[in-house]
Tab-separated table of C-alpha atoms in Angstrom:
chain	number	residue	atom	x	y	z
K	1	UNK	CA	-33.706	-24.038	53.905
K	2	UNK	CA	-30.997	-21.840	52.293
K	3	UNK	CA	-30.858	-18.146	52.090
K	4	UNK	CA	-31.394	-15.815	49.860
K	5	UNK	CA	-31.377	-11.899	49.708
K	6	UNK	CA	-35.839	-11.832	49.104
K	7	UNK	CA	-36.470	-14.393	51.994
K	8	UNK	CA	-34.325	-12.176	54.571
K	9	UNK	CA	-34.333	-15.391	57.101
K	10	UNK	CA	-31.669	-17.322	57.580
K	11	UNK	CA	-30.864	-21.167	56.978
K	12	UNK	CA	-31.442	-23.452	59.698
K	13	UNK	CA	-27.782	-24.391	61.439
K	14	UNK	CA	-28.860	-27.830	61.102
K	15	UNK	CA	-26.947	-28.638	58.069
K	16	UNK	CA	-23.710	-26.672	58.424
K	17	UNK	CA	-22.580	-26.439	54.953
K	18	UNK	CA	-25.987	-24.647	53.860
K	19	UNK	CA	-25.698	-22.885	57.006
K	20	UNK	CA	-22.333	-21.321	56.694
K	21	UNK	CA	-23.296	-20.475	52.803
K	22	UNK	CA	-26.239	-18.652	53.813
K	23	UNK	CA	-24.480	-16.768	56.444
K	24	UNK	CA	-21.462	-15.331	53.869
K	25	UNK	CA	-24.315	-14.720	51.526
K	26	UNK	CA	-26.281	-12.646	53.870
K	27	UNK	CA	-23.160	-10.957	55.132
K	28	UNK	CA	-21.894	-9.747	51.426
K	29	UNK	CA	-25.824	-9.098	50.406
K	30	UNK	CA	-25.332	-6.728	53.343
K	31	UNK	CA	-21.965	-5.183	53.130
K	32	UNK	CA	-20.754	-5.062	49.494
K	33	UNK	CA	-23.247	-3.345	47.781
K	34	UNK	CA	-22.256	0.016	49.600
K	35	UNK	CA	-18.641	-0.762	50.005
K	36	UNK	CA	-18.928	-1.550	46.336
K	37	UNK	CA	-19.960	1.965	45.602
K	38	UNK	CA	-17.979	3.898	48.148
K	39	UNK	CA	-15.267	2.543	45.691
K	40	UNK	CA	-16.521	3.716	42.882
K	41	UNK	CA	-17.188	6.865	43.793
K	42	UNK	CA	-13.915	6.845	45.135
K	43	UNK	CA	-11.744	6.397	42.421
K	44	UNK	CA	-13.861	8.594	40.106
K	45	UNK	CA	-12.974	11.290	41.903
K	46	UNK	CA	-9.544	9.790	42.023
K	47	UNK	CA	-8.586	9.515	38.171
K	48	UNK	CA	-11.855	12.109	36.570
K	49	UNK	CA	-8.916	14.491	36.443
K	50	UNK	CA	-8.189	12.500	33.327
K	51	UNK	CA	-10.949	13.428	31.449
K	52	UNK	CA	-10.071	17.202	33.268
K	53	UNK	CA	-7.152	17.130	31.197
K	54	UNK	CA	-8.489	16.665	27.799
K	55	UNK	CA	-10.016	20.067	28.185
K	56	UNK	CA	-8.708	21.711	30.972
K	57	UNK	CA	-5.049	21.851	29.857
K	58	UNK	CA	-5.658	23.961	26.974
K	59	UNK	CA	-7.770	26.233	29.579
K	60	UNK	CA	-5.362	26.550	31.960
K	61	UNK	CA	-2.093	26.429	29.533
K	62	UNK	CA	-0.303	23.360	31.517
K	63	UNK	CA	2.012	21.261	29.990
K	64	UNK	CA	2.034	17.291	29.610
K	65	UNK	CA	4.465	17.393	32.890
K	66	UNK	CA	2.508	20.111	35.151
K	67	UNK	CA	-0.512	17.941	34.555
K	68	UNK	CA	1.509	14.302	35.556
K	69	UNK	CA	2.802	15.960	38.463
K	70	UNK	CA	-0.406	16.690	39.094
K	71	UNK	CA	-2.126	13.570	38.765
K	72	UNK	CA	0.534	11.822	40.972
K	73	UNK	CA	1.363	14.286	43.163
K	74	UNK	CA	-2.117	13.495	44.993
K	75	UNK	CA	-0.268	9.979	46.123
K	76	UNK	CA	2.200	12.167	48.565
K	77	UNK	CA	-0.134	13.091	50.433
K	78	UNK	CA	-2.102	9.608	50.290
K	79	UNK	CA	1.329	7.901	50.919
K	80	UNK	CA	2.260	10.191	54.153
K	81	UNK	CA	-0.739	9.945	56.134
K	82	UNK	CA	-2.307	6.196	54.663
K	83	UNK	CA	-0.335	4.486	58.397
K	84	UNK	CA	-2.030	6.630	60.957
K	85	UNK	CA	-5.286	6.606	59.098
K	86	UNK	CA	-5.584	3.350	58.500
K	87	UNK	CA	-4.183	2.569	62.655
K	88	UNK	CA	-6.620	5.210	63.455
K	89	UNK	CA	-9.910	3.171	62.076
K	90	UNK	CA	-8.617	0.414	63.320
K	91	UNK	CA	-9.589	1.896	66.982
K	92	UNK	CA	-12.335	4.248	66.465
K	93	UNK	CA	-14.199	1.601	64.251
K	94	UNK	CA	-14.762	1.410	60.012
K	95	UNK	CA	-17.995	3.299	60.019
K	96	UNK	CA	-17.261	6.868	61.218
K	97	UNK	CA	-13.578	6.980	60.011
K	98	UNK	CA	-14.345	5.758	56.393
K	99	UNK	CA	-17.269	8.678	56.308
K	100	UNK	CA	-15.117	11.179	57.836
K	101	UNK	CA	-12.750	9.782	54.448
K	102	UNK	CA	-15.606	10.512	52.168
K	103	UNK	CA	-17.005	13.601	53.270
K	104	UNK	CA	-13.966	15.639	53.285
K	105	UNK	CA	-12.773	13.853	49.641
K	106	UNK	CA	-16.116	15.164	48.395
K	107	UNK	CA	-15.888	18.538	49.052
K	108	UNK	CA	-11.972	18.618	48.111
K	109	UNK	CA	-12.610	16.981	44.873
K	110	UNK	CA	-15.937	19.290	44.399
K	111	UNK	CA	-13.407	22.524	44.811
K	112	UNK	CA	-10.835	21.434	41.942
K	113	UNK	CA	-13.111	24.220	40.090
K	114	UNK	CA	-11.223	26.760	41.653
K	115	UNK	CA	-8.116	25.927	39.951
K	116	UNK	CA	-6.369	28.541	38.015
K	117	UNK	CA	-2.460	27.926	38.051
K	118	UNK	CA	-0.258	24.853	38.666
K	119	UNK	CA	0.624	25.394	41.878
K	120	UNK	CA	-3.175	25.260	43.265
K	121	UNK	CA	-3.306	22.067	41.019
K	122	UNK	CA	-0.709	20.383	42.680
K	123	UNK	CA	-1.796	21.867	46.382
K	124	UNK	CA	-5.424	20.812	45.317
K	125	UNK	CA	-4.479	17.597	44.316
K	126	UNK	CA	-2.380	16.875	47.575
K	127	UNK	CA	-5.238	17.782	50.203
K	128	UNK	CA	-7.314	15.245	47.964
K	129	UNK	CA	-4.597	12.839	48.725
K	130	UNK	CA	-4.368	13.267	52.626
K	131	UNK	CA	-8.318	12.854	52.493
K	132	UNK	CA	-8.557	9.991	50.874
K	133	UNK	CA	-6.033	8.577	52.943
K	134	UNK	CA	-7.002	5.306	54.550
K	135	UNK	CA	-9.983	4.551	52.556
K	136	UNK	CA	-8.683	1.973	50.599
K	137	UNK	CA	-6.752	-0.209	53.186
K	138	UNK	CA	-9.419	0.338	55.581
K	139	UNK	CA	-11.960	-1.587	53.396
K	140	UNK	CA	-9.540	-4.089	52.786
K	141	UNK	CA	-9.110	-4.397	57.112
K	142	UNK	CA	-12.724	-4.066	57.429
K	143	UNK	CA	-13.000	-7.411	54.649
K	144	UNK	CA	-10.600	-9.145	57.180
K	145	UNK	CA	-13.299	-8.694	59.949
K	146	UNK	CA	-16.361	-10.563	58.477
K	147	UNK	CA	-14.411	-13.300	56.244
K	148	UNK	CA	-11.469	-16.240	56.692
K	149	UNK	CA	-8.785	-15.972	53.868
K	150	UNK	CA	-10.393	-18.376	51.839
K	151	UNK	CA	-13.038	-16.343	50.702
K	152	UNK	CA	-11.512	-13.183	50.717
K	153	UNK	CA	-10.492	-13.612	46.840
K	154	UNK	CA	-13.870	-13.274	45.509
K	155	UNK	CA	-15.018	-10.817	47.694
K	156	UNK	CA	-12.355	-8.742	47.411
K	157	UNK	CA	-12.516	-8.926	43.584
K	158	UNK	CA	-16.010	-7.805	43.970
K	159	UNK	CA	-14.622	-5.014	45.889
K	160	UNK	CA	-12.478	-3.761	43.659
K	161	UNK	CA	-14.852	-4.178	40.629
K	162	UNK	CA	-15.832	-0.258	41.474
K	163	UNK	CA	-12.328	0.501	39.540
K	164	UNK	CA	-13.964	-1.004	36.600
K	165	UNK	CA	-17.352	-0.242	37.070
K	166	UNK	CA	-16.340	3.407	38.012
K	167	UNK	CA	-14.435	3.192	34.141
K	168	UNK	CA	-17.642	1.586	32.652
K	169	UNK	CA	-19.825	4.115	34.114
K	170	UNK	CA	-17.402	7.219	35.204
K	171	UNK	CA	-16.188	7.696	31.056
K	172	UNK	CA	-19.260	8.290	29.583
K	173	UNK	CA	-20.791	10.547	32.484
K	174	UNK	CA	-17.503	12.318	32.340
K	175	UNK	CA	-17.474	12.787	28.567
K	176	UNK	CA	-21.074	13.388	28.235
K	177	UNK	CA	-21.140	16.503	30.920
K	178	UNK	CA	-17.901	17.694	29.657
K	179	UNK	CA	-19.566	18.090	26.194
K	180	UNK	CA	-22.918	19.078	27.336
K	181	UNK	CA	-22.360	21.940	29.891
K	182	UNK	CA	-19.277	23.754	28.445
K	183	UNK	CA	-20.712	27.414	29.302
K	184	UNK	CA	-23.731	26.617	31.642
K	185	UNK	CA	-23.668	29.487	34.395
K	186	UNK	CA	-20.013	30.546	33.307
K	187	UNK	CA	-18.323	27.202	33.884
K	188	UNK	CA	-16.200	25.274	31.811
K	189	UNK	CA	-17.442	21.595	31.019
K	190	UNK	CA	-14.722	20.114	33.073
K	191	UNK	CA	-15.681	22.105	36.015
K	192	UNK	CA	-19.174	21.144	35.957
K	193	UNK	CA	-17.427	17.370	36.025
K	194	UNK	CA	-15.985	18.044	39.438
K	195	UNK	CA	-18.971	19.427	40.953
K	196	UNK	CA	-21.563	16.745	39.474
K	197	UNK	CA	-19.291	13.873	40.103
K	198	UNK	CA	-18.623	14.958	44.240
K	199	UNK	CA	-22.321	14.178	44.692
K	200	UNK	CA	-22.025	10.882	45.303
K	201	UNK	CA	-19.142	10.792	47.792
K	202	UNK	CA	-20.765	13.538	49.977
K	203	UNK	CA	-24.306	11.528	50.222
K	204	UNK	CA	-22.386	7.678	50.608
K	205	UNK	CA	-20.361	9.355	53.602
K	206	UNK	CA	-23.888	10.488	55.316
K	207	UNK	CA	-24.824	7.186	54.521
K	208	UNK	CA	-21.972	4.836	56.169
K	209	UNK	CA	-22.669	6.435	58.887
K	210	UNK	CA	-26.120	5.241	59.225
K	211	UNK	CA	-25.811	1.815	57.761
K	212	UNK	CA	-22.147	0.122	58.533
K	213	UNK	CA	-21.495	-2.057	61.727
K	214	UNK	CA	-17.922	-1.813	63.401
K	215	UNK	CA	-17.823	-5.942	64.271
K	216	UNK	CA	-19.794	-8.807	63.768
K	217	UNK	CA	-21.179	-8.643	67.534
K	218	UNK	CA	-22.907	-5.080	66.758
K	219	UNK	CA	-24.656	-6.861	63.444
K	220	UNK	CA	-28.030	-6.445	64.541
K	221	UNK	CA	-29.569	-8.074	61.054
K	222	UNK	CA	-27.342	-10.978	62.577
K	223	UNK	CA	-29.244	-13.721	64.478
K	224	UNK	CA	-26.701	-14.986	67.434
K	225	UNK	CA	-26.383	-18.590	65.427
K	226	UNK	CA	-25.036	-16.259	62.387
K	227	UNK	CA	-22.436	-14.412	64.898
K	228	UNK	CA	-21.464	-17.329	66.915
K	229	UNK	CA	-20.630	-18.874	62.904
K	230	UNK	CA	-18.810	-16.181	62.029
K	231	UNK	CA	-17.045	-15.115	64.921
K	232	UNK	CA	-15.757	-18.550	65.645
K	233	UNK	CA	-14.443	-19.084	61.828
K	234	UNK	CA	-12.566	-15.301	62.262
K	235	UNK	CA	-10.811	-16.244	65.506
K	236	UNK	CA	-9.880	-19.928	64.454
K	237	UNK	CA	-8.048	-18.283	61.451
K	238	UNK	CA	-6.583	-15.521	63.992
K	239	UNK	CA	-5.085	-18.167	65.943
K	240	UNK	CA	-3.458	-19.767	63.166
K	241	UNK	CA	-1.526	-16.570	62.624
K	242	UNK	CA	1.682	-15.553	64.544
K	243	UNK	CA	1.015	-11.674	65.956
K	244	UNK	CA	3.685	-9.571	65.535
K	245	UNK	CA	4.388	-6.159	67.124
K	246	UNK	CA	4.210	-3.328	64.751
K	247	UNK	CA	8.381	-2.975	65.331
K	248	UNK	CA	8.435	-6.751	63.967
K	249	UNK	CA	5.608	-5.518	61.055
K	250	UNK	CA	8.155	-3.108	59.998
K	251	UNK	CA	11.116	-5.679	59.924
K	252	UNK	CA	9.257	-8.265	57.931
K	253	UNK	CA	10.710	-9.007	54.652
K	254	UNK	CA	7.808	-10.504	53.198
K	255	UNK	CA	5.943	-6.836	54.345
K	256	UNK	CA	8.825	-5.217	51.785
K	257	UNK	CA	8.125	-7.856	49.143
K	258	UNK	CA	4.746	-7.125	49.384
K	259	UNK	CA	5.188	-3.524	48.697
K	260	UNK	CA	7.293	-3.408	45.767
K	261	UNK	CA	4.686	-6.035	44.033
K	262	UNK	CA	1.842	-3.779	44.923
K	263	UNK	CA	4.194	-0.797	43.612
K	264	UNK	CA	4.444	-2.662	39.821
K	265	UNK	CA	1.021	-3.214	39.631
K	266	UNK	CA	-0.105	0.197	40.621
K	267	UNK	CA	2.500	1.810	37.909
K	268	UNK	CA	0.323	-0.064	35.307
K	269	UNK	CA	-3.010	0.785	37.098
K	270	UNK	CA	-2.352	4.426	37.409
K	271	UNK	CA	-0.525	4.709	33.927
K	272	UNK	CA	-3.866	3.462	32.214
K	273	UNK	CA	-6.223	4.936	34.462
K	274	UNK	CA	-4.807	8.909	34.111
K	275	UNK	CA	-3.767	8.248	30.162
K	276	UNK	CA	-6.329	6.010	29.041
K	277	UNK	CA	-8.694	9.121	27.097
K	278	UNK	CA	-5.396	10.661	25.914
K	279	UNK	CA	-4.428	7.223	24.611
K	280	UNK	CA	-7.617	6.833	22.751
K	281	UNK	CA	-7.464	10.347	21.738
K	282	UNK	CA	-3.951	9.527	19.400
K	283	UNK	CA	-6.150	7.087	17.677
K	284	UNK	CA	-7.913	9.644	15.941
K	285	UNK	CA	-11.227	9.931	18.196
K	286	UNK	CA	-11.585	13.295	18.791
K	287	UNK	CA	-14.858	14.027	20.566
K	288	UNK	CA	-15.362	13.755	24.848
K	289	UNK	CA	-18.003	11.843	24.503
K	290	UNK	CA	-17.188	9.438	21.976
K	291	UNK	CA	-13.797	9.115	24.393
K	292	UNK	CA	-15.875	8.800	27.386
K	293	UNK	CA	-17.844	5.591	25.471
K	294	UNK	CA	-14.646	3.787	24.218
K	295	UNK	CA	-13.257	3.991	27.806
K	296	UNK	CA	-16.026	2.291	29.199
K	297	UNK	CA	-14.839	-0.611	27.024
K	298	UNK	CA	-11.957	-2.331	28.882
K	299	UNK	CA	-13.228	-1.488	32.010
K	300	UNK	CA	-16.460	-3.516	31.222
K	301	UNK	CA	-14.737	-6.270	30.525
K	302	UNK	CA	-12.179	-6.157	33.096
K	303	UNK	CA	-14.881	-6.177	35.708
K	304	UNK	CA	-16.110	-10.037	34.121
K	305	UNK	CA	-12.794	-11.303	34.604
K	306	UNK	CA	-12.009	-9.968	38.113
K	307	UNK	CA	-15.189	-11.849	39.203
K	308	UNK	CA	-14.392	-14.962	37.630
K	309	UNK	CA	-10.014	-15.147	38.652
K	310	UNK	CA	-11.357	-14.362	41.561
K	311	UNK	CA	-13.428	-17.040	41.942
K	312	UNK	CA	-11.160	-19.252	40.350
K	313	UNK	CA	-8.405	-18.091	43.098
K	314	UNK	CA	-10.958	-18.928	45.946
K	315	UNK	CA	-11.966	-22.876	44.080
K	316	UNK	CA	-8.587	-23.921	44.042
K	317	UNK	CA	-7.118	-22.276	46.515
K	318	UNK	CA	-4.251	-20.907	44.872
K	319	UNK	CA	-2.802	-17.429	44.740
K	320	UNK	CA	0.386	-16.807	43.222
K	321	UNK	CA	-0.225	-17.756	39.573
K	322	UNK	CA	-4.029	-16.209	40.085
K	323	UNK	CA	-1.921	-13.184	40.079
K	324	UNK	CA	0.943	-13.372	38.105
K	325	UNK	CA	-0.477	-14.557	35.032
K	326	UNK	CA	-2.865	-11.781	34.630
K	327	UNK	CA	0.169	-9.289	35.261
K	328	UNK	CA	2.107	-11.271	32.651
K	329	UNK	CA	-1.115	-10.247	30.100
K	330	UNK	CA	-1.394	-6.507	31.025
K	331	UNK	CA	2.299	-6.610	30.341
K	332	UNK	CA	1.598	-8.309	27.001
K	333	UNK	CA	-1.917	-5.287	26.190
K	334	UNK	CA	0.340	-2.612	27.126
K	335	UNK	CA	3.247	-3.372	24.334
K	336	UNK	CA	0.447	-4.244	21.237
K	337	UNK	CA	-1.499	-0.905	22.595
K	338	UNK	CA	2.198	0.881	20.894
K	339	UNK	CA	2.234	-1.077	18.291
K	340	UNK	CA	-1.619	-0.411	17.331
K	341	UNK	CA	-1.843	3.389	18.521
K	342	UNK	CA	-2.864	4.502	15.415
K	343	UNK	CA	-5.705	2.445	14.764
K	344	UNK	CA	-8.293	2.755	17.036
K	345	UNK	CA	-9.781	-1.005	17.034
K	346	UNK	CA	-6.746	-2.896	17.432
K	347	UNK	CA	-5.502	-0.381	19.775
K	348	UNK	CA	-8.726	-0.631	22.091
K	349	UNK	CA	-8.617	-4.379	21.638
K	350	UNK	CA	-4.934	-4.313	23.652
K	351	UNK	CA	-6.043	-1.920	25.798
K	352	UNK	CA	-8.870	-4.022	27.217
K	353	UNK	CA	-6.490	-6.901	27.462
K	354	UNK	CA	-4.013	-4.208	29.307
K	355	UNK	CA	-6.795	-3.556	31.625
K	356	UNK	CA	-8.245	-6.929	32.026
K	357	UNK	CA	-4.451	-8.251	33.106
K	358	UNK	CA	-3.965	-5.499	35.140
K	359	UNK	CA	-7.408	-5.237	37.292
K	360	UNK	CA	-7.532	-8.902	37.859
K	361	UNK	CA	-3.902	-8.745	39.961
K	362	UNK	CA	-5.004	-5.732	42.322
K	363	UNK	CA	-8.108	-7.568	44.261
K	364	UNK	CA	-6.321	-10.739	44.331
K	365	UNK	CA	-2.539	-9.339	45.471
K	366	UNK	CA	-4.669	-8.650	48.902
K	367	UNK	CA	-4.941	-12.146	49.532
K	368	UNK	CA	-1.095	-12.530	49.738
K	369	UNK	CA	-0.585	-10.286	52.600
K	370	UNK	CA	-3.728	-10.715	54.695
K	371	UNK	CA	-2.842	-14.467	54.657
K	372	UNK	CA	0.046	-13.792	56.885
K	373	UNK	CA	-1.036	-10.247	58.811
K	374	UNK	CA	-2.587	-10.567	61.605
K	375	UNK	CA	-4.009	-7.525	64.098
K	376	UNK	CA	-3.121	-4.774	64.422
K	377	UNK	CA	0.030	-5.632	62.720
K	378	UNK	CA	-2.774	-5.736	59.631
K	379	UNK	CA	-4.131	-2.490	60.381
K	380	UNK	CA	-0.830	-0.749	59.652
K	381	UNK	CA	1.384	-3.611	57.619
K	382	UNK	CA	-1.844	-3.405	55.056
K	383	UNK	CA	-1.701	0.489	54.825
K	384	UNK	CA	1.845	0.906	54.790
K	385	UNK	CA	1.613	-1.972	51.848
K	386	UNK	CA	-0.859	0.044	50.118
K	387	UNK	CA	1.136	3.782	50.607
K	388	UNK	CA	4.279	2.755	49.225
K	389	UNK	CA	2.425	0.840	46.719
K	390	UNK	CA	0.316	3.942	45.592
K	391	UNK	CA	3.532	6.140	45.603
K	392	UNK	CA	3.656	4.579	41.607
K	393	UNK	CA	1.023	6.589	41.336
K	394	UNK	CA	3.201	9.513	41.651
K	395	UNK	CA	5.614	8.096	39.696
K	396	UNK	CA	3.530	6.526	37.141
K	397	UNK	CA	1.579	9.841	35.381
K	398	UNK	CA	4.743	12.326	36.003
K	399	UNK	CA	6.491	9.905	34.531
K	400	UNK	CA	4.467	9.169	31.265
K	401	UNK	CA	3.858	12.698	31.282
K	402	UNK	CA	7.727	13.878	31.253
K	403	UNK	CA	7.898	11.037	28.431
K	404	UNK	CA	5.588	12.510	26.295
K	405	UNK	CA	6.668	15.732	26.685
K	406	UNK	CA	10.360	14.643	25.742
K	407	UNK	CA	9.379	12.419	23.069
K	408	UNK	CA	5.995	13.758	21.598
K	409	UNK	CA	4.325	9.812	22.417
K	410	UNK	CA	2.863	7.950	25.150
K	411	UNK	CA	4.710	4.791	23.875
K	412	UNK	CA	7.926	4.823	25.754
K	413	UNK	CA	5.679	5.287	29.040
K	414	UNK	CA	3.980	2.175	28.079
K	415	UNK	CA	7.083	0.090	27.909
K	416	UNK	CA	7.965	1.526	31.138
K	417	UNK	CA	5.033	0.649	32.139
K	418	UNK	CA	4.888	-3.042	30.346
K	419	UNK	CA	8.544	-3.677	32.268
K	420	UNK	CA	7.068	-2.886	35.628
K	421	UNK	CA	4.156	-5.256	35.458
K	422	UNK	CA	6.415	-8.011	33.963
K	423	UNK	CA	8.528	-7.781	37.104
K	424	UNK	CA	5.975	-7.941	39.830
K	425	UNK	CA	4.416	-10.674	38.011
K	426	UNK	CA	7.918	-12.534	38.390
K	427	UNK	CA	8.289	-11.180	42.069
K	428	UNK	CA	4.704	-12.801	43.206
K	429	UNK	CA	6.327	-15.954	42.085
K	430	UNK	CA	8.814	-15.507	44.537
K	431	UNK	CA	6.238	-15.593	47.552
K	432	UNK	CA	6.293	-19.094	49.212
K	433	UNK	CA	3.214	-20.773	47.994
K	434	UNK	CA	2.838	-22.509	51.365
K	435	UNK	CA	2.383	-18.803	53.019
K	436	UNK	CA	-0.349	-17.691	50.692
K	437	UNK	CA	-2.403	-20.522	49.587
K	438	UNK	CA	-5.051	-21.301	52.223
């Protein structure tokens, strides 16, 4: 008898291939739907300062540059406190730390409506930073607890689908309030954003706390069959790894190699994710929420093909070119998105294969480094991956934004950007295949 989610019974261990499916099945019917949208919730409070920006520049009077500094400068304070965050979950357990994350990122976020000048913009933007410290490579440590490598691909892309469902879902809501309330009880439309879209992260925080399990041994929707299962097939792949001191961690090259791939891809991410509305806006579209529909666009179907490479990554068991070629085609979206930015349909056409290209390689670059972490060696190699990783997200926006204002375009940023994902692409080539494809 297999599982499914409407049975809530497991299959019997008699056959173990039906067994072991039914397990994984329970165990992501279980986990991922509120992982899922912790992320999403996440990262729209991350990157809704885009949509800010369409209205609240003119507001506040900041230039292209005040608001890229900004947007990035919220990746300092990620970048210096993502380590001890991240070690720090690793010993007080996933479920308080990641709603201690989300509780204070909610109210942080919430209070961007006090912002009057650039300097409580940046400040602002910081503390948001060093609150959502953690989050991110603490899911990805948490993943490493329930499942071997070899099925880490999918789930992970399933993961990090909330980046695309948060586009799908966060561009209209963001364009539709920041058209509808301009004016309701003396607020501007994008301050009613902040406060409406905080909601969620405040009531997901209360809810971690009620519903996540630190280990597999305090699963009590687990029968002890189900643990035994999964606890042996997490310790077998343990042993096959070689633990390594956090000194050693530090020293690794392949640690390094990881970074600065994880730092290209997150220049594209970060350069699409803060520009995308003002990209669209140079096309000619004019209105918030019209902007808020089209960017729901490549973020739809970017979040089809991150479940599908994903998939495909996990079938064959291969990672390298599961990431590289998809790098290789945001590379290839970002350069026809220049060439097209004046007509809005071929222009949103290249930006959806920008995105597509450029989502796909984030869930699946995780399965390089977890393949060969081990620990708590993972606990802090993973975060210090993802910090220096995320500092491109400081570099991406100020960047594109000292572009523009130098150059009165977004299109040199996007070659910038084009270049970067073209190289980390070519780097994940570079990572033994025999290291990563298990």
């Amino acid at each position: 008898m297999s599982y499914t989610p409407a049975q809530g019974v497991a299959a019997s261990p008699g056959t173990d291939v039906s067994f072991e499916e039914a397990t994984f099945s329970k165990v992501t019917w279980r986990l991922l739907p509120l992982l899922f949208l912790c992320y999403v919730a996440s990262y729209l409070d991350r990157v809704n300062v885009g949509f800010a920006k369409l209205q609240m520049l003119q507001d506040l009077k900041f230039s292209e540059t005040v608001y890229g500094l900004g947007a990035g400068i919220f990746f300092i304070g990620y970048f210096i406190f993502e380590v001890p965050s991240n070690i720090i979950l690793h010993k007080v357990g996933a479920r308080l730390w990641i709603a201690r994350i989300m509780i204070t990122w909610g109210i942080i976020s919430g209070a961007m409506i006090f912002v009057t000048t650039p300097e409580m913009f940046y400040v602002m933007r910081f503390l948001l930073g060093v609150a959502e410290a953690g989050f991110f490579p603490g899911v990805i440590l948490y993943l490493t607890y329930w499942y071997p490598s070899h099925r880490r691909g999918k789930i992970t892309a399933l993961f990090m689908t909330g980046i695309a469902i948060s586009g799908v879902i966060g561009g209209p809501l963001s364009g539709w309030i920041m058209h509808a309330f301009p004016g309701v009880h003396g607020l501007t439309g994008w301050q009613w954003m902040f406060i409406i879209e905080a909601i969620p992260s405040l009531v997901l925080g209360v809810v971690v706390i009620f519903y996540l399990k630190d280990r597999i041994r305090d699963a009590h929707w687990l029968n002890e069959d189900e643990k035994r299962l999964l606890e042996s097939q997490i310790a077998q792949e343990q042993a096959d790894k070689t633990e390594v001191s956090l000194g050693q961690m530090f020293a690794d090259g392949k640690v390094w190699l990881s970074a600065i791939i994880y730092f290209c891809f997150v220049m594209g991410l970060y350069g699409v994710s803060f520009w995308l509305p003002t990209i669209i806006k140079t096309t000619g579209v004019t209105d918030p929420l019209n902007i808020g529909l089209l960017t729901a666009i490549p973020y739809a179907v970017a979040a089809i093909a991150m479940f599908m490479i994903g998939r495909s990554a996990d079938q064959h068991r291969e990672r390298r070119w599961h990431v590289a070629i998809p790098a290789f085609l945001g590379c290839v979206g970002l350069l026809f998105s220049t060439v097209y930015d004046h007509n809005t349909l071929l222009a949103m056409a290249s930006l959806t294969l920008a995105a597509v290209g450029i989502l796909t390689t984030l869930p699946l670059f995780w399965s390089l480094p977890t393949a060969f972490l081990s620990g708590a060696a993972a606990a802090a190699g993973i975060a210090l991956i993802n910090s220096l990783g995320n500092l491109a997200g400081f570099v991406s926006p100020y960047l594109v934004g000292w572009l523009k204002d130098a150059t009165q375009s977004t299109n040199t940023g996007m070659y910038v950007l084009a270049g970067s994902l073209l190289l980390g692409g070519l780097l994940t080539l570079a990572v033994p295949a025999k290291l990563v494809n298990k």
